Coordinates of C-alpha atoms in Angstrom, one line a residue:
Chain J
M711 CA 64.4 27.0 46.3
I712 CA 63.1 28.9 49.5
D713 CA 64.7 28.0 52.7
E714 CA 62.0 27.2 55.1
K715 CA 61.8 27.6 59.0
P716 CA 62.4 31.2 59.6
S717 CA 63.5 31.9 63.2
R718 CA 62.8 35.1 64.9
E719 CA 63.9 35.7 68.4
L720 CA 63.7 39.5 68.5
E721 CA 60.6 41.8 68.8
P722 CA 59.5 42.9 65.4
S723 CA 59.6 46.6 64.9
P724 CA 57.3 47.5 62.0
P725 CA 58.5 50.5 60.0
P726 CA 56.7 53.8 59.6
P727 CA 54.6 54.4 56.4
D728 CA 57.4 56.2 54.6
V729 CA 59.7 53.1 54.8
A730 CA 59.1 50.7 51.9
I731 CA 61.6 48.0 53.1
R732 CA 62.9 47.5 56.6
L733 CA 65.5 44.8 57.4
Q734 CA 65.7 44.3 61.1
S735 CA 68.8 42.6 62.5
I736 CA 68.9 40.0 59.7
E737 CA 71.1 37.0 60.0
L738 CA 71.4 34.5 57.1
R739 CA 73.4 31.3 57.2
Y740 CA 74.2 28.7 54.6
G741 CA 75.1 25.8 56.7
E742 CA 78.1 27.1 58.8
K743 CA 78.7 30.1 56.6
I744 CA 77.2 33.4 57.8
V745 CA 76.3 35.6 54.9
L746 CA 74.4 38.3 56.7
S747 CA 74.9 39.1 60.3
D748 CA 72.8 41.6 62.3
C749 CA 72.1 43.4 59.2
S750 CA 69.6 46.3 59.4
L751 CA 68.5 48.8 56.8
D752 CA 65.6 51.1 56.0
C753 CA 64.7 52.0 52.4
I754 CA 62.6 55.1 52.2
R755 CA 59.5 55.0 49.9
G756 CA 60.1 56.8 46.7
H757 CA 63.9 57.1 47.2
T758 CA 66.8 55.2 45.5
T759 CA 68.9 53.3 48.1
C760 CA 72.2 51.9 46.8
I761 CA 74.0 49.1 48.6
I762 CA 77.7 49.0 48.0
G763 CA 80.3 46.6 49.3
L764 CA 83.0 44.2 48.5
S765 CA 82.4 41.2 46.1
G766 CA 80.9 38.4 48.1
A767 CA 79.8 40.7 51.0
G768 CA 76.2 39.5 50.6
K769 CA 74.8 42.4 48.6
S770 CA 72.7 40.4 46.1
T771 CA 71.5 38.2 49.0
I772 CA 70.1 41.3 50.7
L773 CA 67.9 41.9 47.6
R774 CA 66.7 38.3 47.8
V775 CA 65.9 38.6 51.4
A776 CA 64.1 41.9 50.9
N777 CA 61.7 40.3 48.3
G778 CA 61.3 37.0 50.0
L779 CA 63.3 34.8 47.7
R780 CA 65.5 33.9 50.7
R781 CA 64.3 33.6 54.3
P782 CA 66.6 34.9 57.0
T783 CA 67.8 32.5 59.7
R784 CA 67.0 35.3 62.2
G785 CA 65.5 38.7 62.1
C786 CA 62.5 40.5 60.5
V787 CA 61.9 41.7 57.0
F788 CA 59.1 44.2 56.3
T789 CA 58.4 44.8 52.7
L790 CA 55.5 47.0 51.5
G791 CA 54.0 46.8 55.0
S792 CA 54.1 43.0 55.3
E793 CA 56.5 41.0 57.5
L794 CA 57.8 38.7 54.9
S795 CA 59.7 36.5 57.4
R796 CA 56.4 35.5 58.9
L797 CA 54.4 35.0 55.7
P798 CA 53.8 31.7 54.0
E799 CA 55.1 31.3 50.4
T800 CA 51.7 31.8 48.8
E801 CA 51.3 35.3 50.5
I802 CA 55.0 36.2 49.6
L803 CA 54.1 35.5 46.0
E804 CA 51.5 38.2 46.2
I805 CA 53.9 40.7 47.7
R806 CA 56.5 39.9 45.0
K807 CA 53.9 40.8 42.3
R808 CA 54.4 44.4 43.6
I809 CA 58.1 44.3 43.1
G810 CA 60.2 44.5 39.9
F811 CA 63.6 42.8 39.9
A812 CA 66.3 43.4 37.4
F813 CA 68.9 40.6 37.5
Q814 CA 72.6 40.9 37.3
Y815 CA 72.7 38.6 34.2
N816 CA 69.3 39.8 33.0
A817 CA 67.6 36.3 33.4
L818 CA 65.7 36.9 30.3
F819 CA 63.8 33.8 28.9
D820 CA 66.1 33.0 26.0
S821 CA 63.3 31.1 24.0
M822 CA 61.1 34.2 23.9
T823 CA 61.4 37.5 22.1
V824 CA 62.2 40.7 24.0
A825 CA 58.5 41.7 23.7
D826 CA 57.3 38.4 25.0
N827 CA 59.8 38.5 27.9
V828 CA 58.4 42.0 28.8
A829 CA 54.8 40.9 28.4
F830 CA 55.3 37.7 30.5
P831 CA 54.4 39.2 33.9
L832 CA 51.3 40.8 32.5
Y833 CA 50.1 37.6 30.8
E834 CA 50.8 35.6 34.1
L835 CA 49.7 38.1 36.7
T836 CA 46.9 40.2 35.2
D837 CA 43.7 39.8 33.2
L838 CA 44.5 42.5 30.7
E839 CA 43.4 42.2 27.1
D840 CA 46.1 41.6 24.5
D841 CA 45.8 45.1 23.1
E842 CA 46.5 46.7 26.5
I843 CA 49.4 44.3 27.1
N844 CA 50.9 45.3 23.7
E845 CA 50.5 48.9 24.6
R846 CA 52.2 48.5 28.0
V847 CA 55.0 46.4 26.5
K848 CA 55.6 49.2 23.9
S849 CA 55.6 51.8 26.5
A850 CA 58.0 49.9 28.8
L851 CA 60.4 49.3 25.9
E852 CA 60.2 53.0 25.0
S853 CA 61.0 53.9 28.6
V854 CA 64.3 52.0 28.4
G855 CA 65.2 53.0 24.8
L856 CA 64.4 49.7 23.2
D857 CA 61.5 50.7 21.0
G858 CA 61.5 48.7 17.8
E859 CA 63.6 45.9 19.3
G860 CA 60.7 43.7 20.7
D861 CA 60.8 41.1 18.0
R862 CA 64.4 40.2 18.6
L863 CA 65.6 37.3 20.8
P864 CA 67.7 38.2 23.8
G865 CA 70.6 36.4 22.3
E866 CA 70.6 38.8 19.4
L867 CA 71.0 41.9 21.8
S868 CA 74.2 43.5 23.1
G869 CA 74.9 43.3 26.9
G870 CA 73.5 46.8 27.5
M871 CA 70.4 46.2 25.5
Q872 CA 69.7 42.9 27.4
K873 CA 70.1 44.9 30.7
R874 CA 67.5 47.4 29.5
A875 CA 65.2 44.6 28.3
G876 CA 65.4 43.2 31.9
F877 CA 64.5 46.7 33.2
A878 CA 61.5 46.9 30.9
R879 CA 60.3 43.5 32.2
A880 CA 60.9 44.7 35.8
I881 CA 58.8 47.9 35.3
V882 CA 56.0 46.7 33.0
N883 CA 53.8 45.6 35.8
E884 CA 54.0 49.1 37.4
P885 CA 55.7 47.8 40.6
E886 CA 56.0 49.8 43.9
I887 CA 59.6 48.8 44.3
I888 CA 62.3 48.0 41.7
M889 CA 65.4 46.1 42.6
F890 CA 68.5 46.3 40.5
D891 CA 71.2 43.7 41.0
E892 CA 74.5 45.0 39.7
P893 CA 73.0 46.9 36.7
T894 CA 76.3 48.1 35.3
T895 CA 78.6 45.2 35.8
G896 CA 80.4 44.1 32.7
L897 CA 79.4 47.1 30.6
D898 CA 81.6 49.7 28.9
P899 CA 81.7 53.2 30.3
I900 CA 79.3 54.6 27.6
M901 CA 76.8 51.8 28.2
T902 CA 77.3 52.2 32.0
N903 CA 76.3 55.9 31.6
I904 CA 73.3 55.0 29.5
I905 CA 72.2 52.4 32.1
T906 CA 72.7 54.9 34.9
E907 CA 70.5 57.4 33.1
T908 CA 67.9 54.8 32.4
I909 CA 67.6 54.0 36.1
K910 CA 67.3 57.7 37.0
N911 CA 64.6 58.1 34.4
I912 CA 62.7 55.1 35.5
Q913 CA 62.8 56.3 39.2
H914 CA 61.9 59.9 38.1
K915 CA 59.0 58.8 35.8
L916 CA 57.5 56.1 37.9
K917 CA 58.3 57.7 41.4
V918 CA 59.0 54.2 42.7
T919 CA 61.3 53.0 45.5
C920 CA 64.6 51.7 44.0
L921 CA 67.0 49.4 45.7
V922 CA 70.2 49.1 43.7
I923 CA 73.2 46.9 44.3
S924 CA 76.3 48.2 42.6
H925 CA 80.1 48.3 42.7
D926 CA 80.2 51.2 40.3
L927 CA 80.7 54.3 42.5
P928 CA 80.2 57.1 39.9
S929 CA 76.9 55.4 38.9
V930 CA 75.9 55.0 42.6
F931 CA 76.7 58.7 43.3
A932 CA 74.6 59.7 40.3
I933 CA 71.5 57.8 41.2
A934 CA 71.4 57.3 45.1
D935 CA 69.4 59.2 47.5
E936 CA 70.9 57.0 50.3
I937 CA 73.9 54.7 50.3
A938 CA 74.5 51.7 52.5
L939 CA 77.9 50.1 52.8
L940 CA 77.9 46.3 53.5
F941 CA 80.9 44.9 55.0
E942 CA 81.3 41.3 56.3
G943 CA 77.5 40.8 56.2
T944 CA 76.6 44.0 58.2
I945 CA 75.6 47.4 57.1
I946 CA 78.4 49.6 58.6
E947 CA 77.4 52.9 57.1
Y948 CA 74.1 54.4 55.9
G949 CA 73.1 57.8 54.9
S950 CA 72.9 60.4 52.2
V951 CA 75.6 60.5 49.5
S952 CA 77.4 63.3 51.1
K953 CA 77.2 61.8 54.6
V954 CA 78.7 58.6 53.3
R955 CA 81.4 60.3 51.3
Q956 CA 82.4 62.3 54.4
S957 CA 82.3 59.3 56.8
P958 CA 85.1 59.1 59.2
N959 CA 85.0 55.3 59.1
P960 CA 88.3 54.1 57.7
I961 CA 86.6 51.1 56.1
V962 CA 84.2 53.4 54.2
Q963 CA 87.1 55.7 53.1
Q964 CA 89.3 52.8 51.9
F965 CA 86.4 51.3 49.9
L966 CA 85.5 54.7 48.3
Q967 CA 89.1 55.4 47.4
G968 CA 89.6 51.9 46.1
S969 CA 92.8 51.7 48.1
D970 CA 94.6 48.4 49.0
V971 CA 95.9 50.1 52.2
G972 CA 93.6 50.1 55.2
P973 CA 91.5 47.9 57.5
I974 CA 89.8 46.0 54.7
P975 CA 91.8 42.7 54.2
V976 CA 92.9 42.4 50.5
Chain Z
M568 CA 83.3 6.6 65.8
S569 CA 82.8 2.9 65.7
V570 CA 82.2 1.1 62.4
A571 CA 78.7 0.1 63.5
A572 CA 77.8 3.7 64.5
S573 CA 79.3 4.9 61.3
R574 CA 77.1 2.4 59.3
R575 CA 74.0 3.4 61.2
R576 CA 74.7 7.0 60.5
G577 CA 75.2 6.2 56.7
V578 CA 71.9 4.3 56.6
F579 CA 70.0 7.1 58.5
S580 CA 71.5 9.6 56.1
G581 CA 70.4 7.5 53.0
V582 CA 66.9 7.1 54.4
N583 CA 66.7 10.8 55.1
R584 CA 67.8 11.6 51.5
F585 CA 65.2 9.2 50.2
V586 CA 62.4 10.6 52.3
E587 CA 63.4 14.1 51.3
Y588 CA 63.5 13.2 47.6
A589 CA 60.1 11.4 47.7
G590 CA 58.6 14.2 49.7
G591 CA 59.8 16.7 47.1
L592 CA 58.4 14.7 44.3
A593 CA 55.1 14.3 46.1
T594 CA 54.9 18.1 46.8
M595 CA 55.6 19.0 43.2
F596 CA 53.0 16.4 42.0
G597 CA 50.5 17.9 44.4
E598 CA 51.0 21.3 43.1
V599 CA 50.8 20.2 39.5
C600 CA 47.5 18.3 40.3
R601 CA 46.2 21.5 41.9
N602 CA 47.1 23.5 38.7
V603 CA 45.5 20.9 36.5
V604 CA 42.3 20.7 38.5
T605 CA 42.0 24.5 38.6
L606 CA 42.9 24.8 34.9
N607 CA 45.8 27.0 36.0
F608 CA 48.0 26.4 33.0
R609 CA 48.3 27.6 29.4
P610 CA 46.9 25.0 26.9
S611 CA 49.1 26.5 24.1
E612 CA 52.1 25.7 26.2
V613 CA 50.9 22.1 26.7
I614 CA 50.5 21.6 22.9
R615 CA 54.0 23.2 22.3
Q616 CA 55.5 20.7 24.8
A617 CA 53.5 17.8 23.5
Y618 CA 54.9 18.4 20.0
F619 CA 58.5 18.9 21.4
L620 CA 58.5 16.0 23.9
G621 CA 56.1 13.6 22.1
V622 CA 56.0 14.1 18.4
E623 CA 59.7 14.6 18.2
S624 CA 60.3 11.4 20.1
W625 CA 58.1 9.4 17.6
T626 CA 60.9 8.2 15.3
I627 CA 63.1 6.7 18.1
V628 CA 60.1 5.1 19.8
V629 CA 59.0 3.5 16.6
L630 CA 62.4 2.3 15.7
T631 CA 63.0 0.8 19.2
S632 CA 59.6 -1.0 19.1
L633 CA 60.1 -2.3 15.5
F634 CA 63.4 -3.9 16.3
T635 CA 62.0 -5.3 19.6
G636 CA 59.2 -6.9 17.7
L637 CA 61.6 -8.2 15.2
V638 CA 63.9 -9.8 17.7
I639 CA 61.1 -11.4 19.7
S640 CA 59.7 -13.0 16.6
L641 CA 63.2 -13.9 15.4
E642 CA 63.8 -15.9 18.6
A643 CA 60.3 -17.3 18.9
A644 CA 59.3 -18.2 15.5
S645 CA 62.0 -20.8 14.6
Q646 CA 61.6 -22.4 18.0
A647 CA 57.8 -22.4 17.9
V648 CA 57.8 -24.0 14.5
S649 CA 60.2 -26.7 15.3
Y650 CA 58.0 -27.7 18.3
G651 CA 54.8 -27.4 16.2
L652 CA 53.7 -24.3 18.1
S653 CA 53.5 -21.8 15.3
Q654 CA 49.9 -20.9 16.3
F655 CA 51.4 -19.2 19.4
V656 CA 54.0 -16.9 17.7
G657 CA 51.6 -14.0 17.0
G658 CA 50.1 -14.1 20.4
S659 CA 53.4 -14.2 22.3
V660 CA 54.7 -11.2 20.3
A661 CA 51.6 -9.3 20.7
F662 CA 51.1 -10.2 24.4
G663 CA 54.6 -9.2 25.4
E664 CA 54.5 -6.0 23.3
V665 CA 51.2 -4.7 24.3
R666 CA 51.2 -5.5 28.0
E667 CA 54.9 -5.1 28.8
L668 CA 57.5 -4.1 26.3
G669 CA 55.5 -1.4 24.4
P670 CA 54.7 0.8 27.4
M671 CA 58.0 0.1 29.1
L672 CA 60.3 0.7 26.2
T673 CA 58.4 3.7 25.2
G674 CA 58.8 5.0 28.8
I675 CA 62.5 4.3 28.8
V676 CA 63.1 6.0 25.4
F677 CA 61.0 8.9 26.5
A678 CA 63.1 9.2 29.7
G679 CA 66.2 9.2 27.8
R680 CA 65.1 11.7 25.2
A681 CA 62.3 13.9 26.6
G682 CA 63.2 13.5 30.3
A683 CA 66.8 14.5 29.7
A684 CA 65.5 17.5 27.6
I685 CA 63.2 18.6 30.4
T686 CA 65.9 18.4 33.0
A687 CA 68.6 20.1 30.9
S688 CA 66.2 22.9 29.9
L689 CA 65.0 23.6 33.5
G690 CA 68.5 23.1 34.9
S691 CA 69.8 25.7 32.5
M692 CA 67.0 28.1 33.5
V693 CA 67.9 27.6 37.2
V694 CA 71.7 28.3 36.7
T695 CA 71.0 31.4 34.5
E696 CA 68.6 32.8 37.2
Q697 CA 65.5 32.4 34.9
V698 CA 63.6 30.3 37.4
E699 CA 64.5 32.9 40.1
A700 CA 63.2 35.5 37.8
L701 CA 59.8 33.8 37.7
Q702 CA 59.7 33.5 41.4
S703 CA 60.8 37.2 41.8
M704 CA 57.7 38.1 39.6
G705 CA 55.5 36.1 42.0
V706 CA 54.9 33.5 39.4
S707 CA 55.1 29.8 40.4
A708 CA 57.9 28.0 38.5
V709 CA 56.0 24.7 38.9
K710 CA 52.9 26.1 37.3
V711 CA 54.8 27.6 34.3
L712 CA 57.5 25.1 33.7
V713 CA 56.5 21.7 35.1
T714 CA 52.7 21.6 34.8
P715 CA 52.6 21.9 30.9
R716 CA 55.5 19.4 30.5
L717 CA 53.9 16.9 32.8
L718 CA 50.5 17.2 31.1
A719 CA 52.1 16.9 27.7
S720 CA 54.0 13.8 28.8
F721 CA 50.8 12.3 30.3
I722 CA 49.1 12.7 27.0
T723 CA 51.9 11.8 24.6
V724 CA 53.5 8.7 26.1
P725 CA 50.3 6.6 25.7
M726 CA 49.9 7.9 22.2
L727 CA 53.5 6.9 21.4
T728 CA 52.8 3.5 23.0
V729 CA 49.9 3.0 20.6
F730 CA 52.4 3.4 17.7
A731 CA 54.9 1.3 19.5
D732 CA 52.5 -1.6 20.0
I733 CA 51.4 -1.5 16.4
V734 CA 54.9 -1.3 14.9
G735 CA 56.2 -4.0 17.3
V736 CA 53.4 -6.5 16.4
Y737 CA 53.8 -5.8 12.7
G738 CA 57.5 -6.2 13.0
G739 CA 56.9 -9.5 14.6
Y740 CA 54.8 -10.6 11.8
Y741 CA 57.3 -9.5 9.2
M742 CA 60.1 -11.5 10.9
A743 CA 57.8 -14.6 11.3
W744 CA 57.0 -14.5 7.6
L745 CA 60.7 -13.8 6.6
R746 CA 62.1 -16.5 8.9
V747 CA 59.6 -19.4 8.7
H748 CA 57.2 -18.2 6.0
M749 CA 54.4 -18.1 8.5
S750 CA 51.0 -17.3 6.9
P751 CA 49.2 -14.0 7.8
Y752 CA 46.2 -16.0 9.0
T753 CA 48.3 -18.1 11.5
Y754 CA 50.0 -15.0 12.9
W755 CA 47.0 -12.7 13.1
H756 CA 44.6 -15.3 14.3
S757 CA 47.1 -16.0 17.2
V758 CA 47.2 -12.3 18.0
Q759 CA 43.4 -12.1 18.0
T760 CA 42.8 -15.2 20.2
T761 CA 45.5 -14.3 22.7
L762 CA 45.0 -10.6 23.3
I763 CA 41.9 -9.0 24.8
F764 CA 41.2 -5.3 24.6
S765 CA 41.8 -4.7 28.3
D766 CA 45.5 -5.8 27.7
F767 CA 45.8 -2.9 25.2
Y768 CA 44.2 -0.1 27.4
K769 CA 45.9 -1.4 30.6
G770 CA 49.2 -1.1 28.7
L771 CA 48.2 2.5 27.9
E772 CA 47.4 3.2 31.5
K773 CA 51.0 2.0 32.4
A774 CA 52.3 4.3 29.7
A775 CA 50.5 7.3 31.1
V776 CA 51.9 6.6 34.6
F777 CA 55.4 6.4 33.1
G778 CA 54.9 9.7 31.3
V779 CA 54.0 11.3 34.6
L780 CA 56.9 9.7 36.4
V781 CA 59.4 10.8 33.8
A782 CA 58.3 14.4 33.6
L783 CA 57.9 14.7 37.4
V784 CA 61.5 13.4 38.1
A785 CA 62.9 15.4 35.2
G786 CA 61.3 18.6 36.5
Y787 CA 62.3 18.0 40.1
E788 CA 65.9 17.2 39.1
G789 CA 66.0 20.3 36.9
F790 CA 65.1 22.6 39.8
R791 CA 68.0 21.0 41.8
A792 CA 70.7 22.1 39.3
E793 CA 73.5 24.2 40.7
G794 CA 77.0 25.2 39.8
G795 CA 76.7 25.8 36.0
A796 CA 77.0 23.4 33.1
E797 CA 78.6 20.6 35.1
G798 CA 75.6 20.8 37.6
V799 CA 73.1 20.7 34.8
G800 CA 74.9 17.6 33.3
R801 CA 74.9 15.9 36.7
V802 CA 71.2 16.4 37.3
T803 CA 70.3 15.4 33.8
T804 CA 72.1 12.1 34.2
H805 CA 70.5 11.6 37.6
A806 CA 67.0 12.4 36.1
V807 CA 67.4 9.8 33.3
V808 CA 68.7 7.1 35.6
T809 CA 66.1 7.7 38.3
G810 CA 63.3 7.9 35.7
I811 CA 64.3 4.5 34.2
I812 CA 64.7 2.8 37.5
L813 CA 61.2 4.1 38.5
I814 CA 59.8 2.8 35.2
F815 CA 61.0 -0.7 36.0
V816 CA 59.7 -0.6 39.5
F817 CA 56.3 0.8 38.6
N818 CA 56.0 -1.5 35.7
F819 CA 56.4 -4.5 38.0
A820 CA 54.0 -3.0 40.5
L821 CA 51.4 -2.0 37.8
S822 CA 51.6 -5.4 36.1
F823 CA 51.1 -7.0 39.5
V824 CA 48.0 -4.9 40.0
L825 CA 46.5 -4.7 36.5
F826 CA 47.2 -8.2 35.4
P827 CA 46.4 -10.4 38.4

């Protein structure tokens, strides 16, 4: 489950109020393997930050570090004003209640209907009456274009619909941050477009901070306010879409062009 | 490295793994107890799990116990009659069934059927990120997934044991009648004079402990699943084997304490 024993050897530098998530010199090891190394990133409140990078670069791990599902071996994690890397698990649970998480493979509870999946965080984390829960579930499903699909089981839905059901579950509790892990992976271009629009609509409607992991560059360029490129466990480029696109860094350019010629070993 | 040093390291590593495992079980049990004491669980989920884990195990538990009663009586009745000890047949079947075999066999069958189901279910949820989804919402996976299953097991294994006891003792009577034409009075009088009520409820206490053990080990192993279907299969096997071994160990310890 959660790796215990965080170790911090650097001076914590709390972020200003307009930064929702700050990763400060994060290092994460699994045994001998270094997954993240001296990884630093600021996610601005109310903006959409996209993290791009090669497969296996540690992108999904960053999300899990940012919401406290993984503890870094070194470094500091500040999320919604709290230093997660210092908090006990019980207090991290409280922070996580303010974060929505849409998983790469949806992670819907397959024994429950879509509506029950979406209602689950409300039943577990709030004291709302059933009527209000039903209303919020209906509204969340409408937000992602799944109105009328609540009674179906996840296994009866297409891949794109399952993604959107996962989004509905992530937003139903009105979180301050929403994390999307590879939201368009494995989808056809039309569904990719629908998912991209859905993320934009969610961000626009809820005015939340979004942290998105993706390989899909057209989708990233459509939704991102800031882009970070993760390479070999470190953020090597960070900035606005135009800044990253014009980066002189040959690694960034090779990645954006999808070329097999350049400094990135293929 | 010398052979002795290598052995020492192996022993140390084994002890380390045992302590880690026992600590993990104890921590999970502590969290479940806290949830139960603070009523931090959904009763509807406990009922659902009791039906799935307990009621649906009923047939196999009853069959196992019936044939156990039959075979004890089959072996005991002929021998007892030939030595003129037929007045002890009912008592020996009931004594063995109610104090030892009823709870233990029910626990073992429960470990094989319900324990495996718990581990496979939780293991599948782990490898499909459903458990991580719970954690990401700020919901305790132990509270939602383990507490209701453990409570359901705690309630249903003693209930199953009641059926197992009754069917086993009746099975013994049927075989004694079939084999040596033993009269109902001889058999049931032997049962009444041999058994005391505390044998029955102490047997149920053992069954409740076995239910907790099976659910606890199954839940803990389920959370250790990794690597897809093969990993789920591995932890499921491990849960059943560990559960059965613990039932044997605790059965001995509880018999030692409860039946001095």
